Amino acid sequence: MPTLLRGLEQEATILDLISLTDITSERIIDGLVDFYVRGHNLTTAAALNGETKGNLSTAKSTLDAKAETVWRITERENTRKGYGFAQNC
């Protein structure tokens, strides 16, 4: 299953996913953007935003879970609409 990739995501995508969570701390949100969009590692992203690595890691796990749910829904809808790739070709 695809996951969010450090340094390769669009900020709008990360912010949309965050809107599906209860994450409201600006420091955590900025840390997640630093991690997923700018490519900083968790330790650096946390330090840049005055947050602990543990708190940022917890928020990252929450965001990854939401992204996985969105991915599953999208795949299911694409398959239903006939856009999916055939298995066992």
N, CA, C and O atoms as a GROMACS GRO file, in nm:
protein
  356
    1MET      N    1   0.083  -0.116   0.000
    1MET     CA    2   0.000   0.000   0.000
    1MET      C    3   0.089   0.124   0.000
    1MET      O    4   0.182   0.134   0.080
    2PRO      N    5   0.062   0.218  -0.087
    2PRO     CA    6   0.144   0.340  -0.089
    2PRO      C    7   0.132   0.418   0.042
    2PRO      O    8   0.029   0.416   0.109
    3THR      N    9   0.238   0.484   0.075
    3THR     CA   10   0.238   0.568   0.194
    3THR      C   11   0.282   0.708   0.156
    3THR      O   12   0.332   0.731   0.046
    4LEU      N   13   0.265   0.799   0.246
    4LEU     CA   14   0.316   0.932   0.224
    4LEU      C   15   0.469   0.927   0.229
    4LEU      O   16   0.526   0.856   0.312
    5LEU      N   17   0.532   1.000   0.141
    5LEU     CA   18   0.677   0.995   0.131
    5LEU      C   19   0.740   1.125   0.177
    5LEU      O   20   0.699   1.234   0.137
    6ARG      N   21   0.840   1.113   0.260
    6ARG     CA   22   0.911   1.229   0.314
    6ARG      C   23   0.972   1.312   0.202
    6ARG      O   24   1.047   1.260   0.119
    7GLY      N   25   0.939   1.439   0.201
    7GLY     CA   26   0.998   1.531   0.106
    7GLY      C   27   0.937   1.530  -0.033
    7GLY      O   28   0.980   1.607  -0.119
    8LEU      N   29   0.838   1.446  -0.058
    8LEU     CA   30   0.782   1.433  -0.192
    8LEU      C   31   0.634   1.468  -0.202
    8LEU      O   32   0.574   1.455  -0.308
    9GLU      N   33   0.576   1.513  -0.093
    9GLU     CA   34   0.433   1.541  -0.093
    9GLU      C   35   0.406   1.690  -0.117
    9GLU      O   36   0.491   1.775  -0.088
   10GLN      N   37   0.289   1.720  -0.168
   10GLN     CA   38   0.248   1.859  -0.186
   10GLN      C   39   0.190   1.910  -0.055
   10GLN      O   40   0.121   1.838   0.016
   11GLU      N   41   0.217   2.035  -0.025
   11GLU     CA   42   0.169   2.093   0.100
   11GLU      C   43   0.016   2.088   0.108
   11GLU      O   44  -0.040   2.060   0.214
   12ALA      N   45  -0.051   2.114  -0.003
   12ALA     CA   46  -0.198   2.112  -0.003
   12ALA      C   47  -0.251   1.975   0.034
   12ALA      O   48  -0.351   1.964   0.105
   13THR      N   49  -0.185   1.870  -0.013
   13THR     CA   50  -0.226   1.733   0.020
   13THR      C   51  -0.211   1.707   0.169
   13THR      O   52  -0.301   1.651   0.232
   14ILE      N   53  -0.099   1.747   0.225
   14ILE     CA   54  -0.076   1.727   0.368
   14ILE      C   55  -0.178   1.804   0.450
   14ILE      O   56  -0.232   1.751   0.548
   15LEU      N   57  -0.205   1.928   0.412
   15LEU     CA   58  -0.302   2.009   0.486
   15LEU      C   59  -0.442   1.951   0.474
   15LEU      O   60  -0.519   1.956   0.570
   16ASP      N   61  -0.477   1.898   0.357
   16ASP     CA   62  -0.608   1.834   0.342
   16ASP      C   63  -0.619   1.711   0.432
   16ASP      O   64  -0.721   1.690   0.497
   17LEU      N   65  -0.514   1.631   0.437
   17LEU     CA   66  -0.516   1.513   0.524
   17LEU      C   67  -0.523   1.554   0.671
   17LEU      O   68  -0.595   1.492   0.750
   18ILE      N   69  -0.450   1.657   0.708
   18ILE     CA   70  -0.454   1.705   0.846
   18ILE      C   71  -0.596   1.748   0.883
   18ILE      O   72  -0.639   1.731   0.997
   19SER      N   73  -0.668   1.804   0.786
   19SER     CA   74  -0.805   1.849   0.814
   19SER      C   75  -0.897   1.732   0.850
   19SER      O   76  -1.004   1.754   0.906
   20LEU      N   77  -0.857   1.611   0.818
   20LEU     CA   78  -0.936   1.493   0.851
   20LEU      C   79  -0.905   1.440   0.992
   20LEU      O   80  -0.966   1.343   1.038
   21THR      N   81  -0.810   1.503   1.058
   21THR     CA   82  -0.768   1.459   1.191
   21THR      C   83  -0.809   1.562   1.295
   21THR      O   84  -0.870   1.664   1.263
   22ASP      N   85  -0.775   1.534   1.419
   22ASP     CA   86  -0.797   1.631   1.526
   22ASP      C   87  -0.669   1.709   1.557
   22ASP      O   88  -0.659   1.771   1.663
   23ILE      N   89  -0.573   1.707   1.468
   23ILE     CA   90  -0.448   1.780   1.486
   23ILE      C   91  -0.475   1.929   1.464
   23ILE      O   92  -0.520   1.969   1.356
   24THR      N   93  -0.448   2.010   1.567
   24THR     CA   94  -0.471   2.154   1.556
   24THR      C   95  -0.350   2.238   1.592
   24THR      O   96  -0.347   2.357   1.563
   25SER      N   97  -0.250   2.178   1.654
   25SER     CA   98  -0.131   2.252   1.694
   25SER      C   99  -0.054   2.301   1.571
   25SER      O  100  -0.016   2.222   1.485
   26GLU      N  101  -0.033   2.432   1.565
   26GLU     CA  102   0.042   2.489   1.452
   26GLU      C  103   0.184   2.434   1.447
   26GLU      O  104   0.239   2.414   1.339
   27ARG      N  105   0.244   2.410   1.564
   27ARG     CA  106   0.380   2.357   1.567
   27ARG      C  107   0.385   2.215   1.509
   27ARG      O  108   0.478   2.181   1.436
   28ILE      N  109   0.285   2.134   1.540
   28ILE     CA  110   0.279   1.999   1.485
   28ILE      C  111   0.251   2.005   1.335
   28ILE      O  112   0.315   1.934   1.257
   29ILE      N  113   0.157   2.088   1.294
   29ILE     CA  114   0.124   2.101   1.153
   29ILE      C  115   0.246   2.147   1.074
   29ILE      O  116   0.278   2.090   0.969
   30ASP      N  117   0.315   2.249   1.124
   30ASP     CA  118   0.436   2.296   1.056
   30ASP      C  119   0.544   2.188   1.053
   30ASP      O  120   0.617   2.176   0.955
   31GLY      N  121   0.553   2.109   1.160
   31GLY     CA  122   0.649   2.000   1.163
   31GLY      C  123   0.616   1.893   1.059
   31GLY      O  124   0.706   1.840   0.993
   32LEU      N  125   0.488   1.861   1.044
   32LEU     CA  126   0.447   1.763   0.943
   32LEU      C  127   0.476   1.814   0.802
   32LEU      O  128   0.519   1.738   0.715
   33VAL      N  129   0.453   1.942   0.780
   33VAL     CA  130   0.485   2.001   0.649
   33VAL      C  131   0.636   1.997   0.626
   33VAL      O  132   0.681   1.963   0.516
   34ASP      N  133   0.714   2.031   0.729
   34ASP     CA  134   0.860   2.023   0.714
   34ASP      C  135   0.904   1.882   0.681
   34ASP      O  136   0.997   1.863   0.602
   35PHE      N  137   0.841   1.783   0.740
   35PHE     CA  138   0.878   1.643   0.716
   35PHE      C  139   0.834   1.597   0.578
   35PHE      O  140   0.917   1.548   0.500
   36TYR      N  141   0.706   1.610   0.547
   36TYR     CA  142   0.651   1.554   0.423
   36TYR      C  143   0.678   1.638   0.299
   36TYR      O  144   0.691   1.584   0.189
   37VAL      N  145   0.685   1.769   0.315
   37VAL     CA  146   0.702   1.856   0.198
   37VAL      C  147   0.848   1.895   0.179
   37VAL      O  148   0.901   1.887   0.068
   38ARG      N  149   0.913   1.936   0.285
   38ARG     CA  150   1.050   1.986   0.274
   38ARG      C  151   1.156   1.878   0.292
   38ARG      O  152   1.272   1.899   0.258
   39GLY      N  153   1.116   1.763   0.345
   39GLY     CA  154   1.207   1.649   0.352
   39GLY      C  155   1.296   1.641   0.474
   39GLY      O  156   1.388   1.560   0.478
   40HIS      N  157   1.271   1.725   0.575
   40HIS     CA  158   1.351   1.716   0.698
   40HIS      C  159   1.318   1.585   0.770
   40HIS      O  160   1.206   1.534   0.761
   41ASN      N  161   1.416   1.530   0.842
   41ASN     CA  162   1.385   1.412   0.921
   41ASN      C  163   1.301   1.454   1.042
   41ASN      O  164   1.289   1.573   1.070
   42LEU      N  165   1.245   1.358   1.112
   42LEU     CA  166   1.154   1.389   1.223
   42LEU      C  167   1.221   1.472   1.332
   42LEU      O  168   1.161   1.565   1.386
   43THR      N  169   1.343   1.439   1.364
   43THR     CA  170   1.415   1.511   1.470
   43THR      C  171   1.432   1.657   1.433
   43THR      O  172   1.407   1.746   1.514
   44THR      N  173   1.475   1.682   1.310
   44THR     CA  174   1.496   1.819   1.264
   44THR      C  175   1.364   1.895   1.253
   44THR      O  176   1.354   2.010   1.296
   45ALA      N  177   1.263   1.830   1.195
   45ALA     CA  178   1.132   1.895   1.180
   45ALA      C  179   1.075   1.932   1.316
   45ALA      O  180   1.018   2.040   1.332
   46ALA      N  181   1.090   1.844   1.414
   46ALA     CA  182   1.041   1.874   1.549
   46ALA      C  183   1.119   1.990   1.609
   46ALA      O  184   1.059   2.082   1.665
   47ALA      N  185   1.250   1.988   1.599
   47ALA     CA  186   1.334   2.093   1.657
   47ALA      C  187   1.306   2.229   1.592
   47ALA      O  188   1.303   2.331   1.660
   48LEU      N  189   1.287   2.229   1.461
   48LEU     CA  190   1.260   2.355   1.391
   48LEU      C  191   1.131   2.421   1.438
   48LEU      O  192   1.113   2.542   1.426
   49ASN      N  193   1.041   2.339   1.491
   49ASN     CA  194   0.910   2.390   1.530
   49ASN      C  195   0.886   2.387   1.680
   49ASN      O  196   0.772   2.405   1.725
   50GLY      N  197   0.991   2.366   1.757
   50GLY     CA  198   0.979   2.369   1.903
   50GLY      C  199   0.891   2.259   1.959
   50GLY      O  200   0.821   2.280   2.058
   51GLU      N  201   0.894   2.144   1.896
   51GLU     CA  202   0.809   2.032   1.936
   51GLU      C  203   0.899   1.912   1.966
   51GLU      O  204   1.015   1.910   1.927
   52THR      N  205   0.844   1.812   2.037
   52THR     CA  206   0.923   1.692   2.063
   52THR      C  207   0.909   1.595   1.946
   52THR      O  208   0.809   1.594   1.875
   53LYS      N  209   1.012   1.515   1.928
   53LYS     CA  210   1.007   1.414   1.823
   53LYS      C  211   0.894   1.316   1.848
   53LYS      O  212   0.828   1.272   1.754
   54GLY      N  213   0.870   1.282   1.972
   54GLY     CA  214   0.763   1.187   2.006
   54GLY      C  215   0.626   1.238   1.966
   54GLY      O  216   0.545   1.164   1.910
   55ASN      N  217   0.599   1.366   1.995
   55ASN     CA  218   0.469   1.423   1.957
   55ASN      C  219   0.454   1.427   1.805
   55ASN      O  220   0.346   1.398   1.753
   56LEU      N  221   0.560   1.464   1.736
   56LEU     CA  222   0.555   1.469   1.590
   56LEU      C  223   0.539   1.330   1.531
   56LEU      O  224   0.468   1.311   1.432
   57SER      N  225   0.604   1.232   1.591
   57SER     CA  226   0.593   1.095   1.545
   57SER      C  227   0.450   1.043   1.562
   57SER      O  228   0.398   0.972   1.475
   58THR      N  229   0.386   1.078   1.673
   58THR     CA  230   0.247   1.038   1.695
   58THR      C  231   0.156   1.100   1.590
   58THR      O  232   0.069   1.033   1.536
   59ALA      N  233   0.177   1.228   1.561
   59ALA     CA  234   0.097   1.297   1.459
   59ALA      C  235   0.123   1.236   1.321
   59ALA      O  236   0.030   1.225   1.241
   60LYS      N  237   0.246   1.199   1.294
   60LYS     CA  238   0.281   1.135   1.167
   60LYS      C  239   0.206   1.003   1.152
   60LYS      O  240   0.154   0.972   1.045
   61SER      N  241   0.199   0.926   1.257
   61SER     CA  242   0.126   0.799   1.253
   61SER      C  243  -0.022   0.821   1.227
   61SER      O  244  -0.084   0.747   1.150
   62THR      N  245  -0.078   0.923   1.290
   62THR     CA  246  -0.219   0.958   1.267
   62THR      C  247  -0.242   0.996   1.122
   62THR      O  248  -0.339   0.952   1.060
   63LEU      N  249  -0.152   1.078   1.067
   63LEU     CA  250  -0.166   1.123   0.929
   63LEU      C  251  -0.148   1.007   0.832
   63LEU      O  252  -0.221   0.997   0.733
   64ASP      N  253  -0.054   0.919   0.859
   64ASP     CA  254  -0.034   0.801   0.773
   64ASP      C  255  -0.159   0.713   0.771
   64ASP      O  256  -0.196   0.660   0.666
   65ALA      N  257  -0.223   0.697   0.885
   65ALA     CA  258  -0.345   0.616   0.892
   65ALA      C  259  -0.457   0.679   0.810
   65ALA      O  260  -0.529   0.609   0.739
   66LYS      N  261  -0.472   0.811   0.818
   66LYS     CA  262  -0.574   0.879   0.737
   66LYS      C  263  -0.542   0.866   0.588
   66LYS      O  264  -0.633   0.844   0.508
   67ALA      N  265  -0.417   0.879   0.552
   67ALA     CA  266  -0.377   0.867   0.411
   67ALA      C  267  -0.407   0.727   0.360
   67ALA      O  268  -0.451   0.711   0.246
   68GLU      N  269  -0.385   0.625   0.442
   68GLU     CA  270  -0.414   0.488   0.402
   68GLU      C  271  -0.564   0.469   0.381
   68GLU      O  272  -0.605   0.402   0.286
   69THR      N  273  -0.645   0.527   0.467
   69THR     CA  274  -0.790   0.518   0.452
   69THR      C  275  -0.835   0.586   0.322
   69THR      O  276  -0.915   0.530   0.247
   70VAL      N  277  -0.784   0.704   0.296
   70VAL     CA  278  -0.818   0.776   0.172
   70VAL      C  279  -0.775   0.694   0.052
   70VAL      O  280  -0.848   0.685  -0.047
   71TRP      N  281  -0.657   0.633   0.058
   71TRP     CA  282  -0.606   0.550  -0.052
   71TRP      C  283  -0.700   0.432  -0.077
   71TRP      O  284  -0.734   0.402  -0.192
   72ARG      N  285  -0.743   0.364   0.031
   72ARG     CA  286  -0.834   0.250   0.015
   72ARG      C  287  -0.966   0.291  -0.048
   72ARG      O  288  -1.018   0.222  -0.135
   73ILE      N  289  -1.021   0.404  -0.003
   73ILE     CA  290  -1.147   0.453  -0.061
   73ILE      C  291  -1.128   0.485  -0.208
   73ILE      O  292  -1.212   0.448  -0.291
   74THR      N  293  -1.020   0.553  -0.242
   74THR     CA  294  -0.993   0.589  -0.381
   74THR      C  295  -0.977   0.465  -0.467
   74THR      O  296  -1.032   0.459  -0.577
   75GLU      N  297  -0.904   0.367  -0.420
   75GLU     CA  298  -0.885   0.242  -0.495
   75GLU      C  299  -1.017   0.171  -0.516
   75GLU      O  300  -1.045   0.122  -0.625
   76ARG      N  301  -1.098   0.165  -0.413
   76ARG     CA  302  -1.228   0.099  -0.423
   76ARG      C  303  -1.318   0.170  -0.525
   76ARG      O  304  -1.384   0.105  -0.605
   77GLU      N  305  -1.320   0.301  -0.522
   77GLU     CA  306  -1.400   0.379  -0.617
   77GLU      C  307  -1.346   0.366  -0.759
   77GLU      O  308  -1.424   0.354  -0.854
   78ASN      N  309  -1.217   0.368  -0.774
   78ASN     CA  310  -1.158   0.353  -0.908
   78ASN      C  311  -1.188   0.215  -0.966
   78ASN      O  312  -1.216   0.203  -1.085
   79THR      N  313  -1.184   0.114  -0.884
   79THR     CA  314  -1.216  -0.022  -0.928
   79THR      C  315  -1.364  -0.030  -0.967
   79THR      O  316  -1.399  -0.087  -1.070
   80ARG      N  317  -1.448   0.028  -0.885
   80ARG     CA  318  -1.592   0.026  -0.913
   80ARG      C  319  -1.622   0.097  -1.045
   80ARG      O  320  -1.712   0.057  -1.119
   81LYS      N  321  -1.548   0.201  -1.074
   81LYS     CA  322  -1.570   0.278  -1.197
   81LYS      C  323  -1.493   0.221  -1.317
   81LYS      O  324  -1.502   0.274  -1.428
   82GLY      N  325  -1.417   0.116  -1.293
   82GLY     CA  326  -1.344   0.052  -1.402
   82GLY      C  327  -1.210   0.114  -1.434
   82GLY      O  328  -1.156   0.091  -1.543
   83TYR      N  329  -1.154   0.193  -1.340
   83TYR     CA  330  -1.027   0.259  -1.365
   83TYR      C  331  -0.908   0.180  -1.311
   83TYR      O  332  -0.793   0.218  -1.337
   84GLY      N  333  -0.932   0.074  -1.239
   84GLY     CA  334  -0.822  -0.001  -1.178
   84GLY      C  335  -0.747  -0.086  -1.277
   84GLY      O  336  -0.795  -0.110  -1.388
   85PHE      N  337  -0.630  -0.130  -1.238
   85PHE     CA  338  -0.552  -0.221  -1.321
   85PHE      C  339  -0.598  -0.362  -1.298
   85PHE      O  340  -0.631  -0.398  -1.185
   86ALA      N  341  -0.601  -0.442  -1.402
   86ALA     CA  342  -0.644  -0.582  -1.390
   86ALA      C  343  -0.537  -0.660  -1.312
   86ALA      O  344  -0.418  -0.642  -1.335
   87GLN      N  345  -0.582  -0.743  -1.222
   87GLN     CA  346  -0.492  -0.830  -1.147
   87GLN      C  347  -0.464  -0.955  -1.229
   87GLN      O  348  -0.550  -0.998  -1.306
   88ASN      N  349  -0.349  -1.012  -1.213
   88ASN     CA  350  -0.311  -1.140  -1.278
   88ASN      C  351  -0.319  -1.131  -1.430
   88ASN      O  352  -0.376  -1.219  -1.495
   89CYS      N  353  -0.262  -1.026  -1.488
   89CYS     CA  354  -0.264  -1.013  -1.635
   89CYS      C  355  -0.163  -1.104  -1.698
   89CYS      O  356  -0.151  -1.106  -1.821
   0.00000   0.00000   0.00000
